CSV table of C-alpha atoms in Angstrom, one decimal:
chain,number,residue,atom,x,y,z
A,107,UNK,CA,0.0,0.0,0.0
A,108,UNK,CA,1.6,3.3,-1.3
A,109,UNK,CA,1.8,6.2,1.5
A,110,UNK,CA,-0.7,8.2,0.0
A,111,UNK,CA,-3.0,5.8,0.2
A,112,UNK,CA,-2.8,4.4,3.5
A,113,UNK,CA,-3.1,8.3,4.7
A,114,UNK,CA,-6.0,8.6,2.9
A,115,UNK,CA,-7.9,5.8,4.2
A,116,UNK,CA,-6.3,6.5,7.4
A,117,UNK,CA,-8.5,9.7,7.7
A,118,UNK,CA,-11.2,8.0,6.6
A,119,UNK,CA,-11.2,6.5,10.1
A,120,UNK,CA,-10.3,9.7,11.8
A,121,UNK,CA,-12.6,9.9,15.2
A,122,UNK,CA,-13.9,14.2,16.2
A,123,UNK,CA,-12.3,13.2,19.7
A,124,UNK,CA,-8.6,14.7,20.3
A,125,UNK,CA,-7.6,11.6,21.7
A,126,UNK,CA,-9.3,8.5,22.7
A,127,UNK,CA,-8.5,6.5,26.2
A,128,UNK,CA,-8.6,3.0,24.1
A,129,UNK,CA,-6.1,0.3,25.5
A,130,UNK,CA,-5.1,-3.0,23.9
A,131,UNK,CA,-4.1,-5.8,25.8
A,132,UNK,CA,-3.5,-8.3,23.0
A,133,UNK,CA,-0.4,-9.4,22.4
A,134,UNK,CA,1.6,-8.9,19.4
A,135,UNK,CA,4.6,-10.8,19.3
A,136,UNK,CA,7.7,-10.6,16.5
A,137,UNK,CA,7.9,-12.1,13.1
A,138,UNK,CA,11.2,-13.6,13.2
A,139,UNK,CA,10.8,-15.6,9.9
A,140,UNK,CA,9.8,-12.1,8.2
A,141,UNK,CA,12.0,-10.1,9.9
A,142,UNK,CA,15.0,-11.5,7.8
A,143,UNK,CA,13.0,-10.2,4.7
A,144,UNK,CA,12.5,-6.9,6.0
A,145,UNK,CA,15.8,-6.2,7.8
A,146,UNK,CA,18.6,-7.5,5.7
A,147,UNK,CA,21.8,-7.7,7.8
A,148,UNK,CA,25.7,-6.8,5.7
A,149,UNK,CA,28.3,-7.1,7.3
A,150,UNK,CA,30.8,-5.8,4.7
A,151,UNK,CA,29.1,-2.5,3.7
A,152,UNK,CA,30.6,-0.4,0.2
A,153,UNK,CA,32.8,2.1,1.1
A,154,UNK,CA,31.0,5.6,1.9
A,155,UNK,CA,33.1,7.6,3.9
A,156,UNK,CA,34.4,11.0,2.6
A,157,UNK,CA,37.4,12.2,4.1
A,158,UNK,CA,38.0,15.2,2.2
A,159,UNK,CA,38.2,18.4,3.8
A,160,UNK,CA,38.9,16.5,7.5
A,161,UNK,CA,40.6,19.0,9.7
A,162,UNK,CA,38.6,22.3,8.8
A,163,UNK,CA,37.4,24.0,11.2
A,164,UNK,CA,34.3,25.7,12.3
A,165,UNK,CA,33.7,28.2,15.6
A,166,UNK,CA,31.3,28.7,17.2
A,167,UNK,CA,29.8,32.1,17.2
A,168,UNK,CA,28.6,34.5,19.9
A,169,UNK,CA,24.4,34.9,20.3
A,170,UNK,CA,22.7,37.9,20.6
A,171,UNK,CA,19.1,38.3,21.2
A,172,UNK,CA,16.6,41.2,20.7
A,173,UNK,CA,13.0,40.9,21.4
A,174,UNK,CA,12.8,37.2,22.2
A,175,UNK,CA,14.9,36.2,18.5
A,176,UNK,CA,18.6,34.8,18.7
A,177,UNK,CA,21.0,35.9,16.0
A,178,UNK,CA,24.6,35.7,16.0
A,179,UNK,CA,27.8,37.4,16.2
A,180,UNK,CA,31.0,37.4,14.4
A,181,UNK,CA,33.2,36.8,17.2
A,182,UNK,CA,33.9,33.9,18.8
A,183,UNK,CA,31.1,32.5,22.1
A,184,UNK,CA,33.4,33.7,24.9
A,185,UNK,CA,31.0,31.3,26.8
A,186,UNK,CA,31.0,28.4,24.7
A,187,UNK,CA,34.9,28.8,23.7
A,188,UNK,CA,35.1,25.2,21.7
A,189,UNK,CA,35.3,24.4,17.7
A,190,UNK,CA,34.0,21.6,15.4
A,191,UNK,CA,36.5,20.2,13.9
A,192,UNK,CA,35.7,17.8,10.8
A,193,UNK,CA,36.5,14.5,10.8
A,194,UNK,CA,34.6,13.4,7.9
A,195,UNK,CA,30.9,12.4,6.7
A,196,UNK,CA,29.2,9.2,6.0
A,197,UNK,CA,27.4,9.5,2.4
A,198,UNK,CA,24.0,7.8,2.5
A,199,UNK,CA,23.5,4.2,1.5
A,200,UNK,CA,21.9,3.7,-2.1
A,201,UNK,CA,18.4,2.8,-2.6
A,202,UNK,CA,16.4,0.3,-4.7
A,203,UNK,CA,16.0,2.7,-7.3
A,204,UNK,CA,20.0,4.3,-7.3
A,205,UNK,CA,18.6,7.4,-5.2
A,206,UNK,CA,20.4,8.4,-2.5
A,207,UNK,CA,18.6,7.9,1.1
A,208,UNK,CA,18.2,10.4,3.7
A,209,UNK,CA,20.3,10.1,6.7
A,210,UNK,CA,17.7,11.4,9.8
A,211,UNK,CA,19.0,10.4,12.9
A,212,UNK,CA,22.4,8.9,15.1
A,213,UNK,CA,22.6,7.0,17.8
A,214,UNK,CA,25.1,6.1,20.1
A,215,UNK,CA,26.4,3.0,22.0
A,216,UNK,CA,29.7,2.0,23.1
A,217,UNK,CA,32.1,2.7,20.8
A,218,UNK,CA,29.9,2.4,18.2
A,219,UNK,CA,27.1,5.2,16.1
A,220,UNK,CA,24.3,3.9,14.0
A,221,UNK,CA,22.8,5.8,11.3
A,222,UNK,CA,19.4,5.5,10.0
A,223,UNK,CA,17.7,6.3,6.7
A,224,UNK,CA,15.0,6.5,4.8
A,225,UNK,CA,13.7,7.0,1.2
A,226,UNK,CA,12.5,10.4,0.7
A,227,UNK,CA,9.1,11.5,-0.7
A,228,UNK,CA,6.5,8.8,-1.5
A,229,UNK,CA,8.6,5.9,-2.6
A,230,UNK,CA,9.8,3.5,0.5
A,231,UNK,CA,13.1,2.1,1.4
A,232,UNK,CA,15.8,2.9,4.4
A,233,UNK,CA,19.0,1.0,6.0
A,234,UNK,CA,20.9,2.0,9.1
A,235,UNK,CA,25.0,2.1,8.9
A,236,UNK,CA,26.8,1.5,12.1
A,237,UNK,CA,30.3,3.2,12.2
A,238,UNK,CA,33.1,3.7,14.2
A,239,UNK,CA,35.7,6.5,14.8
A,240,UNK,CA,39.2,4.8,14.0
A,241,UNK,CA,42.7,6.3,14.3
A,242,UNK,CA,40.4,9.3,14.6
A,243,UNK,CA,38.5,8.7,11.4
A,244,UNK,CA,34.5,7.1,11.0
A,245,UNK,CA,34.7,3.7,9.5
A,246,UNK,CA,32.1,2.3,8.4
A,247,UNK,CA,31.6,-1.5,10.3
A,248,UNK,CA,28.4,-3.0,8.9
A,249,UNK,CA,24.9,-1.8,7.9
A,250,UNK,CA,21.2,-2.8,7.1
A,251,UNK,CA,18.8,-2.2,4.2
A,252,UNK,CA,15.3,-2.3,4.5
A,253,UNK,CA,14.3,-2.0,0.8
A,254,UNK,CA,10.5,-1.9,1.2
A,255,UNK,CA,10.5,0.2,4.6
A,256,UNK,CA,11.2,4.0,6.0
A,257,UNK,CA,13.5,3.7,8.8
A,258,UNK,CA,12.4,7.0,10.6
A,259,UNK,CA,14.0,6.5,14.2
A,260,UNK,CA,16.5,4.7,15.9
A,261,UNK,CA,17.6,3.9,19.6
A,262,UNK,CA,19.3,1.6,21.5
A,263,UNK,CA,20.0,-0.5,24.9
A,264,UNK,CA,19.8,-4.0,26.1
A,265,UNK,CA,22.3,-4.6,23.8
A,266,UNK,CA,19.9,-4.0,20.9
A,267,UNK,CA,19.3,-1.3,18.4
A,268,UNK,CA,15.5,-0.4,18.0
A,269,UNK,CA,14.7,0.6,14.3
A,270,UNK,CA,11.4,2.8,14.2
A,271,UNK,CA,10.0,1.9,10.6
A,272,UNK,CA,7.3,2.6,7.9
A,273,UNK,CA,6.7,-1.2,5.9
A,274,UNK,CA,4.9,-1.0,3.0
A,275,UNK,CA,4.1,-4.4,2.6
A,276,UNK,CA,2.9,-4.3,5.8
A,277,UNK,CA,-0.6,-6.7,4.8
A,278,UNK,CA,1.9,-9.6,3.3
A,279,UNK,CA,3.3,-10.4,7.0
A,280,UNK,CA,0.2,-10.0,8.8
A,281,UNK,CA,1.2,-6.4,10.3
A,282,UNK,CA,-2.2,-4.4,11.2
A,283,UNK,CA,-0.5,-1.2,10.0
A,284,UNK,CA,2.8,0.4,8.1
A,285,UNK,CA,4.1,1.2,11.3
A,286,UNK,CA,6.4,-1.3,12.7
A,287,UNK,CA,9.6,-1.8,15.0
A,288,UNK,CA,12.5,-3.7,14.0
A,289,UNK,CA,15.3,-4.7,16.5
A,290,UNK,CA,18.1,-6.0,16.3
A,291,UNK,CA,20.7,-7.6,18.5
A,292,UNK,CA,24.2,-5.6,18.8
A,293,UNK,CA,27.4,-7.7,19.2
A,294,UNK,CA,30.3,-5.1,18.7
A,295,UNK,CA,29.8,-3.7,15.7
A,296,UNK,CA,27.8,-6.9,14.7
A,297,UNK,CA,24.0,-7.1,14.0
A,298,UNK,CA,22.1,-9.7,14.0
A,299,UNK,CA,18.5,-12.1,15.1
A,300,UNK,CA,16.5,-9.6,13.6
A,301,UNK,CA,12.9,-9.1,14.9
A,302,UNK,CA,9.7,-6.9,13.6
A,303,UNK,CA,6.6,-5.9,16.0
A,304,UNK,CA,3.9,-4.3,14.6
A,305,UNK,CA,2.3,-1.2,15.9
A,306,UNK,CA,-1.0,1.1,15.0
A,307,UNK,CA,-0.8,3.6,12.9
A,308,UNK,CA,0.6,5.0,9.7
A,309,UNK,CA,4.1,6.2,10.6
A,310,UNK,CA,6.6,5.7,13.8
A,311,UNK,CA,8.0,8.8,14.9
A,312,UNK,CA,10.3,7.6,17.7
A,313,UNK,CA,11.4,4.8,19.7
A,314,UNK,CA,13.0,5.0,23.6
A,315,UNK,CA,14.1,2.3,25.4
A,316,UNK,CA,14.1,2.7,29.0
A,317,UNK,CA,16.6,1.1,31.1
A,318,UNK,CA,14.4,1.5,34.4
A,319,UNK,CA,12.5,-1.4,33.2
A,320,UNK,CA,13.9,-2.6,30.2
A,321,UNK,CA,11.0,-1.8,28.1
A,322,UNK,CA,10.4,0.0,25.1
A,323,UNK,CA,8.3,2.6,23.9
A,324,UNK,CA,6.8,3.5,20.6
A,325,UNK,CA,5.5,6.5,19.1
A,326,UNK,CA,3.2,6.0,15.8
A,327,UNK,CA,1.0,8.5,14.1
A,328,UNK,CA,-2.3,8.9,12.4
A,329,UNK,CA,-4.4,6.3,13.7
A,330,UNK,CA,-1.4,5.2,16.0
A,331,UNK,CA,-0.5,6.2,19.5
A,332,UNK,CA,2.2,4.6,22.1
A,333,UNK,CA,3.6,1.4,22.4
A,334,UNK,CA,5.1,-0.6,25.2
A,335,UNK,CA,7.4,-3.7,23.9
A,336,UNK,CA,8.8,-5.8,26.2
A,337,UNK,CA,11.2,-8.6,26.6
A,338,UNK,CA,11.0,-12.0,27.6
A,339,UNK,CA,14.9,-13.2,27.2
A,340,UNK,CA,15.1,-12.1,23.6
A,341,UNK,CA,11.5,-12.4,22.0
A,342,UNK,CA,9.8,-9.2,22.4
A,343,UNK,CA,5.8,-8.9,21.6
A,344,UNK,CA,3.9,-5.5,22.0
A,345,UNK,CA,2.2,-6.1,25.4
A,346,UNK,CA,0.1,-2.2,25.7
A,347,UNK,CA,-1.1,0.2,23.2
A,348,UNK,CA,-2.7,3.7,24.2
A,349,UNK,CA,-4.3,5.8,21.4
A,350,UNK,CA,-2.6,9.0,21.3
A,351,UNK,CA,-4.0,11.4,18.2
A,352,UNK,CA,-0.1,12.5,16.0
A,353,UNK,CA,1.8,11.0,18.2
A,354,UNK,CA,5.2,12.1,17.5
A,355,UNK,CA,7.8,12.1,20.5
A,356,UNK,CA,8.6,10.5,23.5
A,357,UNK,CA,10.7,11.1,26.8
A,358,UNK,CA,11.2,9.7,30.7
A,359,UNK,CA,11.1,12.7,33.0
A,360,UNK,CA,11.7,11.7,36.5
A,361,UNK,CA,9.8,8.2,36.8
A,362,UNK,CA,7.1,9.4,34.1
A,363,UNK,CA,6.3,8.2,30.5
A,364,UNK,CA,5.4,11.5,28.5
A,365,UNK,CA,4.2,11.2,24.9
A,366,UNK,CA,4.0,14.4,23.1
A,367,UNK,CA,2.2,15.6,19.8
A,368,UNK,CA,2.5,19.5,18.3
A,369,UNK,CA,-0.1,20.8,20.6
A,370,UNK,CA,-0.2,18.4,23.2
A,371,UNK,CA,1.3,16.2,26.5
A,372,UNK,CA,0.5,13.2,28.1
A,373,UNK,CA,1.5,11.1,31.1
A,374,UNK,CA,1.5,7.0,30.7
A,375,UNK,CA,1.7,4.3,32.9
A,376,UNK,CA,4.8,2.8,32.6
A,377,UNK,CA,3.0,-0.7,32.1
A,378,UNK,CA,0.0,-0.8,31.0
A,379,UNK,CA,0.2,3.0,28.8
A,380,UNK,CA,-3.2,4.1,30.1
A,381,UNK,CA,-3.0,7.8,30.2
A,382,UNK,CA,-3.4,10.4,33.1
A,383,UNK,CA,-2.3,13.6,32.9
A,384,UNK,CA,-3.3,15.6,29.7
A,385,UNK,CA,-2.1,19.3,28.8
A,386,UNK,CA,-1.8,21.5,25.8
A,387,UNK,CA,1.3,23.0,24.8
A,388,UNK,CA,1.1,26.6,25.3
A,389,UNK,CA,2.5,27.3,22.7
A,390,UNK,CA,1.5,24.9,19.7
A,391,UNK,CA,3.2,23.9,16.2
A,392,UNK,CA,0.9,24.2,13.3
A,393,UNK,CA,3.3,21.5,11.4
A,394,UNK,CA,2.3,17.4,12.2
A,395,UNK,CA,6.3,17.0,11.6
A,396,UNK,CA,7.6,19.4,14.3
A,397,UNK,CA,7.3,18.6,18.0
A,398,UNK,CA,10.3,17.1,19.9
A,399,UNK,CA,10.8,17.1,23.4
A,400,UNK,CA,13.2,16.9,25.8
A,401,UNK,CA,13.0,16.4,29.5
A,402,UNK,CA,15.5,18.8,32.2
A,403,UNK,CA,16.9,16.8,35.3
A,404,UNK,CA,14.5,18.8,37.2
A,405,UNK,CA,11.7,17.0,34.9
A,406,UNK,CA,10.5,20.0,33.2
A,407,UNK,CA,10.2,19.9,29.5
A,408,UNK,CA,12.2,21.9,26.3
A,409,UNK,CA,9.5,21.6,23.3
A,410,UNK,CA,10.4,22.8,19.7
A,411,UNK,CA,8.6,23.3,17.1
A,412,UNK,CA,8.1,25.4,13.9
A,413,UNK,CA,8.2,28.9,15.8
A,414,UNK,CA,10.0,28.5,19.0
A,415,UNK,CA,12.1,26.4,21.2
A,416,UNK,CA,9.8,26.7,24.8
A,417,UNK,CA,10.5,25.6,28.5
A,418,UNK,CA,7.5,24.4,29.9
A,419,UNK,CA,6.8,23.8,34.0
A,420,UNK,CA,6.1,20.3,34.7
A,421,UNK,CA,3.9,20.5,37.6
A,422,UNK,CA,1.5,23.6,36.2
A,423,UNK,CA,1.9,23.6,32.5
A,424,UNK,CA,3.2,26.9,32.7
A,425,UNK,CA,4.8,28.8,29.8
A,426,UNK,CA,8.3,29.5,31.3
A,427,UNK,CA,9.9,31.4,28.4
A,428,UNK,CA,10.5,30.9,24.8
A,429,UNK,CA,12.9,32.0,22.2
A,430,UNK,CA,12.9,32.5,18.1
A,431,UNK,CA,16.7,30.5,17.1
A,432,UNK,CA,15.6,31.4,13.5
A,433,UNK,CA,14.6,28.2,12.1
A,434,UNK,CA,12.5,25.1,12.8
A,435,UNK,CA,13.7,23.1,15.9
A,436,UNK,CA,14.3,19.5,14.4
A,437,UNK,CA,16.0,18.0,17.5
A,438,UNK,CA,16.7,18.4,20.9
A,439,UNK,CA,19.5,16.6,23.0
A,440,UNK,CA,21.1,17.4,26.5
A,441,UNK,CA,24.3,16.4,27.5
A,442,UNK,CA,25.2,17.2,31.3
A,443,UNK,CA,23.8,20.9,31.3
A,444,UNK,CA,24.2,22.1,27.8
A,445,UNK,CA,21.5,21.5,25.4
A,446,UNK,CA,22.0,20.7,21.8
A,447,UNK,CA,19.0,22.3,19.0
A,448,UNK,CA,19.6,21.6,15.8
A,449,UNK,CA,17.0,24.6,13.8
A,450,UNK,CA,17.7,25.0,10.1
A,451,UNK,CA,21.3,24.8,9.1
A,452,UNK,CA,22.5,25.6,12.8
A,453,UNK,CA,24.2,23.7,15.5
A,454,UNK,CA,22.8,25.9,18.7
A,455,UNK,CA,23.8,25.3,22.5
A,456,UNK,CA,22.1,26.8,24.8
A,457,UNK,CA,21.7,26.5,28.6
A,458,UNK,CA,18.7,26.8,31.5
A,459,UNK,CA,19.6,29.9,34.1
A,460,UNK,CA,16.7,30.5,36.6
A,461,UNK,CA,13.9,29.6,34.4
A,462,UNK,CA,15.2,30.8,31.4
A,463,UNK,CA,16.8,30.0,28.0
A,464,UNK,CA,20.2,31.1,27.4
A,465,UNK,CA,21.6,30.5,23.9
A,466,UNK,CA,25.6,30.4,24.6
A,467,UNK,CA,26.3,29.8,20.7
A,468,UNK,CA,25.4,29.0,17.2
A,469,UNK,CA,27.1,27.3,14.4
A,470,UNK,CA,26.4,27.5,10.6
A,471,UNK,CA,27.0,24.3,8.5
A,472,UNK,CA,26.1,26.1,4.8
A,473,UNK,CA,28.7,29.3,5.3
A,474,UNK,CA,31.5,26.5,5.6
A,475,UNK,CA,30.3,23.2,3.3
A,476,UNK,CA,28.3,25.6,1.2
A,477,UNK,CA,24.5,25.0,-0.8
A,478,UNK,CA,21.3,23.7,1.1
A,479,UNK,CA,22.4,22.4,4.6
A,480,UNK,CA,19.3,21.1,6.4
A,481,UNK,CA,20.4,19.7,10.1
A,482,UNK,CA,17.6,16.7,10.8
A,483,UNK,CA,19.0,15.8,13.8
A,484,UNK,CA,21.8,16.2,16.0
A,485,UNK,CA,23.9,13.8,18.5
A,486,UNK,CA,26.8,14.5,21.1
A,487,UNK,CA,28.5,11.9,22.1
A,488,UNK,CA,31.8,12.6,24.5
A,489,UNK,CA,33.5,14.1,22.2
A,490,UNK,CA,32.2,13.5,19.0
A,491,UNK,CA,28.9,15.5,17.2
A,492,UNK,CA,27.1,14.1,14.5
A,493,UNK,CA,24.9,15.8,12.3
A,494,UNK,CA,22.4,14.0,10.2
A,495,UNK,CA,22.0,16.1,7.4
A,496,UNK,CA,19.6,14.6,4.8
A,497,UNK,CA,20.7,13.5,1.6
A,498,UNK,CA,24.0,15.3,2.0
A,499,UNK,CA,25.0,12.6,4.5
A,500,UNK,CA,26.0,12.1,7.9
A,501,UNK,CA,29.3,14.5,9.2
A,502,UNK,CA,31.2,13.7,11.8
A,503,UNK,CA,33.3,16.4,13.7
A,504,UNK,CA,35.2,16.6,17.0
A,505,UNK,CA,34.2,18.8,19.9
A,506,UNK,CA,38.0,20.2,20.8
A,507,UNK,CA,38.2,23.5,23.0
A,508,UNK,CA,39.9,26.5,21.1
């Protein structure tokens, strides 16, 4: 079923309620015999990395803002005094139809990063690459295709990696909808045992395993809502479902399950996904694709989305402040107490001082690689940052002080 069409029937089917308080308790457990068709495991990728240009370097800049909108300086952040300095980019795997895929998203484990894809536009088809930084260089160690699905997330822990994906033959292995899991057991740089669990829904937006409970959650749109997988030894099944209208992001603050949308929040139960707490965004995105989130140590939350990146207060709801970083807010990572954006062609770091956003620093990717430079998603790691950046590839730089 082509990705029009599921969307359009999908609507078809569209309830007038915002969100529904529907669980399912049936079980759906993993299609290993299918999951080999699905996922297909290499172990001796083609050659992809680019090493040209390694050792340029790019500053970050000093932020100014003016009536709630960041912009930068020409000088270098005084309060963020470190460079990126390139170590070289992964170009995307090739799809069924020779088209270049679109690198979306990294994750981390060990020594190792894993990259996922997905076909742009209508047609289907994704992989994931997992690399490694050798004599200071990414190698590329083995990868996956998925020919006839989107990956669209990725995650990992339990000594698995945890492929959010869109299958389009979704009917021919008995899946009830497009959106599926795969995972995939991690040895080293190794995959292998693949497994697929179907979800609801047209499209999974994000995956998050908790290691609280060893569980993992599930975010699937349209029709879809959140997930719980679990694990018995190393079959997993889909043991809770709660409808959630767009679901689109997922994050643990404190002890809590929050699944967000672009104009909404929800607490779940951490077994059984029945939903509590419900609150509106106070400031909403108008855009189904924009809305991540991000939870403080404190257990407040950082939402972005198509206008602003926001700092909400847990316990009220409150609007604590907002700020305009001049382009839509794709991701959102935090790494001790720096937090990572990535909006438009910018790297931004910013930090929380009593209640408020301060953004230490920007980068521009375009003014140094040049032509269109979208930055899907971000990932610091130690010292590494990766920056997913479409059908331009994956780049890898070194966070080094200047």
């Amino acid at each position: 079923m082509s990705k029009n069409k599921y969307l359009l029937v999908a609507s078809l089917l569209l309830t007038a309620t915002i969100y529904s308080c529907k669980k399912e308790t049936q079980e759906v457990v993993s299609d290993e015999d299918g999951a080999s068709k699905i996922i297909k495991i290499n172990s001796t990728p083609s050659n992809r990395v680019d090493l040209s240009n390694e050792g340029i370097t790019l500053d970050f800049q000093a932020a100014t803002e003016s009536n709630g909108k960041v912009a930068t300086a020409a000088t270098t952040a005084s309060e963020f005094p470190y460079q990126l300095v390139f170590k070289g980019k992964i170009n995307p795997q090739i799809g069924a139809n020779n088209n270049a895929l679109s690198a979306l998203e990294v994750s981390a484990y060990g020594n190792y990063y894993a990259i996922a894809y997905q076909t742009p536009g209508a047609a289907y088809g994704g992989g994931v690459d997992v690399i490694q930084i050798q004599s200071g260089a990414p190698q590329l160690i083995s990868s996956v295709s998925t020919p006839e699905a989107d990956v669209t997330c990725i995650n990992n822990g339990g000594g698995r990696l945890y492929l959010g994906m869109d299958l389009k033959t979704f009917e021919s292995f008995k899946y009830p909808a497009p959106a599926v899991v795969g995972i995939v057991k991690t040895n080293g740089g190794s995959l292998e045992d693949p497994q697929v669990v179907g979800l609801e829904g047209y499209s999974t937006k994000d995956v998050k395993y908790n290691t609280q409970n060893g569980k993992l959650y599930a975010a699937s749109s349209t029709n879809g809502g959140v997930s719980i997988i679990s694990f018995a030894g190393q079959k997993a099944s889909r043991t809770a479902f709660q409808s959630y209208g767009g679901a689109r992001s997922i994050t643990f603050s404190n002890n809590d399950i929050i699944a967000t949308n672009g104009y909404s929040y929800t607490t779940l139960d951490a077994n059984t996904a029945a939903q509590s707490t419900y609150q509106w965004w106070p400031i909403q995105s108008n855009e189904v694709n924009i809305g991540s989130v991000a939870s403080l140590t404190n257990g407040n939350f950082l939402f972005g989305n198509n206008y602003y990146l926001i700092h909400v207060d847990k316990s009220s709801g409150q609007l604590l402040d907002q700020i305009d970083l001049g382009g839509w807010v794709n991701s959102i990572s935090i790494v001790s107490d720096k937090i990572y954006v990535s909006a438009g062609n910018s790297l931004v770091v910013a930090q929380i001082e009593n209640n408020k956003i301060k953004v230490l620093a920007k980068t521009h990717f375009s003014s140094t690689f040049g032509g269109d430079f979208n930055v899907i998603s971000s990932r610091v790691a130690g010292n590494y940052v990766f920056v997913a950046c479409g059908n331009r590839g994956t780049y890898v730089f070194n966070l080094k002080k200047s």
